[in-house]
């Protein structure tokens, strides 16, 4: 038995040190409902849709690995840019749904969008009691746009340009 | 070194033989015990059918495949950018390490090489993934022996590493950051400083584990001389990673085959242990976390500037051919054998995961051990069940 003591004492010393650290300096744990966690600006929380930029080109829906994006649209005539010109044909978005019950949060849709209509927001509080409510329609996806942070600047030595978020 | 190994093993075998003789005299009947499919010792589902004679295991038969998700087939109907999101989920504790070999195999076929900055960032994230994965093991091994405290410390300190991975890639567990020809994005400003702080915490954690677990006599009694894998048996079963290094085989793909990554640019060493028992496997992994911290620090200091993406067409088509690239995953050798027929999707992908080979030694290894040691030995082999069943 006596052989077992030194290591145990050493181990208890470690735990005791940790207890004093927790009591005096506070725990590392975030006390969630009272204190909100602060995810990194790049965190993939929820996808926001900037509807004006979307042309319903269907690229995101096709590239999605689990096909959780549903898009419908139609062509309409918009008034001409100059007076006396021809009316323009524009794509009007009827439906843009993302099913977060299926989404894998891979970010391929955001990446392939050629018109900068989709953005990541680090927001995470959108759990629902019913799985059907996880289908976000285009107005709900549009509301997330307010929570999208500005793109961060890059670390030294980088040659990538910092993009801007359309507001 | 081998002398110590042999002596220990002979003593172990002799003790087991005595016990067996007692059992024969008592005419004890065998009993079949199912460990699993659900068991707290496995973070997933694995079933081990153990035939017992008293306290001793006569026969052990692992039943795998409860979590088979068909990745090899799924990759055949996904385009190359989509495949990386899928293979993230093979070994969910260190996902970035899963992406790299696949991307490297595709790059090999396309004859593209990532720019140096991308290679260095890849290596940094790879090693951070290793730290996050192996620190999990360092805590988990304690839990299997009844010591819960190291697990809490491990979960707490791993969080800082995961925060760094999230800050760079956007995902804590599934980064999906690697692209053919480079990376998705560059590092955000201030990331290098924050990572150094996280590494400080991780090194402190390693010291704590050393005081708490390695120095503990009960831990030593439960692991020393238990589950010995001799080097030649380990090699014949295809063990890799820390499991084979703990048997004294100096084999590390990071040093022996640094495929397009920056390990050969920095100064580090491979840790081995001559004993090959559960304790050795724990000890080697602890040293590896420290070594990884050392590697990441050097890489952060010397990060080259430049672009992060080579010139790659927007629609990725990999030319016809086949390639095999293996990397030293946290669990061992992980390789992708990629066959392409020139289309948008791979024609065939064979995934060689480390856990599967590491698991295949269990019938040999568990034979003759005691029931109480079964869980210790399984935990010390360290397999991730997603990696095992794919």
Coordinates of C-alpha atoms in Angstrom, one line a residue, chain A residues 2-19 21-22 28-29 37-45 59 62-67 103-108 111-114 120 151-161, chain B residues 77-79 81-86 88-89 117 149 153 156-157 159-160 163 166-172 174-177 179 184-193 201 204 207-208 210-212 215-218 221 303-308 314:
Chain A
X2 CA 2.7 2.4 1.0
X3 CA 4.1 2.1 -2.6
X4 CA 1.0 3.6 -4.0
X5 CA 1.2 6.9 -2.0
X6 CA 3.7 9.2 -3.8
X7 CA 1.9 9.2 -7.2
X8 CA -1.5 9.7 -5.5
X9 CA -0.2 12.7 -3.5
X10 CA 1.3 14.2 -6.7
X11 CA -2.0 13.7 -8.6
X12 CA -4.0 15.2 -5.7
X13 CA -1.7 18.1 -5.8
X14 CA -2.6 18.7 -9.5
X15 CA -6.3 18.5 -8.8
X16 CA -6.0 20.8 -5.8
X17 CA -4.1 23.3 -7.8
X18 CA -6.9 23.2 -10.4
X19 CA -9.6 23.6 -7.7
X21 CA -7.5 28.1 -9.8
X22 CA -11.2 27.6 -10.5
X28 CA -13.4 28.2 -18.2
X29 CA -16.9 27.0 -18.8
X37 CA -20.8 32.0 -26.4
X38 CA -18.9 34.1 -28.8
X39 CA -18.1 32.1 -31.9
X40 CA -15.4 33.1 -34.4
X41 CA -16.6 35.3 -37.2
X42 CA -15.8 32.5 -39.7
X43 CA -17.9 30.0 -37.8
X44 CA -20.4 28.2 -39.9
X45 CA -23.6 28.7 -38.0
X59 CA -25.7 26.4 -58.9
X62 CA -26.9 21.5 -57.8
X63 CA -23.6 21.5 -55.9
X64 CA -25.2 20.8 -52.5
X65 CA -24.0 17.3 -51.5
X66 CA -27.3 16.3 -49.9
X67 CA -29.6 18.5 -52.0
X103 CA -27.7 20.5 -44.2
X104 CA -24.2 19.2 -43.5
X105 CA -22.8 22.7 -43.0
X106 CA -20.1 22.2 -45.6
X107 CA -20.3 25.7 -47.1
X108 CA -20.1 24.5 -50.7
X111 CA -18.5 29.1 -52.1
X112 CA -19.9 28.3 -55.5
X113 CA -22.4 31.3 -55.6
X114 CA -21.1 33.5 -58.4
X120 CA -22.2 32.4 -43.4
X151 CA -15.0 39.7 -43.5
X152 CA -11.9 39.7 -41.4
X153 CA -8.5 41.0 -42.6
X154 CA -5.9 38.3 -43.2
X155 CA -2.7 37.3 -41.4
X156 CA 0.6 38.8 -42.6
X157 CA 2.0 37.5 -45.8
X158 CA -1.4 36.8 -47.3
X159 CA -2.2 37.7 -50.9
X160 CA -6.0 37.2 -50.7
X161 CA -8.2 40.2 -51.1
Chain B
X77 CA -21.6 9.6 -56.9
X78 CA -20.2 12.9 -55.5
X79 CA -18.0 15.4 -57.3
X81 CA -15.4 19.2 -53.9
X82 CA -18.3 17.3 -52.3
X83 CA -16.1 14.3 -51.4
X84 CA -14.1 16.3 -48.9
X85 CA -17.2 17.1 -46.9
X86 CA -18.0 13.4 -46.7
X88 CA -14.4 14.7 -43.0
X89 CA -16.7 12.4 -41.1
X117 CA 2.0 28.8 -47.9
X149 CA -10.4 13.8 -13.8
X153 CA -8.9 18.4 -18.3
X156 CA -11.3 21.7 -21.4
X157 CA -7.9 22.1 -23.0
X159 CA -11.5 23.3 -26.6
X160 CA -8.8 25.9 -27.1
X163 CA -11.5 27.2 -31.2
X166 CA -12.9 27.0 -36.0
X167 CA -11.4 30.5 -36.3
X168 CA -9.3 29.4 -39.3
X169 CA -11.7 27.0 -41.1
X170 CA -15.2 27.8 -39.8
X171 CA -15.9 24.3 -38.5
X172 CA -14.9 22.8 -35.2
X174 CA -15.6 19.3 -39.9
X175 CA -13.3 21.9 -41.4
X176 CA -13.8 21.1 -45.1
X177 CA -11.0 23.5 -45.7
X179 CA -9.3 22.2 -51.9
X184 CA -10.3 27.6 -49.2
X185 CA -9.2 30.7 -47.5
X186 CA -6.2 32.3 -45.8
X187 CA -5.7 32.6 -42.0
X188 CA -7.5 35.5 -40.3
X189 CA -5.4 38.2 -38.7
X190 CA -4.2 37.5 -35.1
X191 CA -4.6 33.7 -35.6
X192 CA -0.9 32.9 -35.1
X193 CA -0.7 34.7 -31.8
X201 CA -2.3 25.6 -22.6
X204 CA 0.5 22.7 -19.6
X207 CA 2.5 18.3 -17.9
X208 CA -0.7 17.8 -15.9
X210 CA 2.3 13.4 -16.7
X211 CA 1.8 14.2 -13.0
X212 CA -1.7 12.9 -12.8
X215 CA 3.3 9.0 -12.3
X216 CA 0.4 7.2 -10.7
X217 CA 1.2 3.8 -9.4
X218 CA -2.2 2.4 -9.8
X221 CA 0.1 -1.4 -12.3
X303 CA 5.1 30.6 -42.3
X304 CA 6.0 31.7 -45.8
X305 CA 4.0 34.4 -47.6
X306 CA 2.4 34.0 -51.0
X307 CA -0.7 32.7 -52.6
X308 CA -2.7 29.9 -51.1
X314 CA -13.3 26.0 -61.7

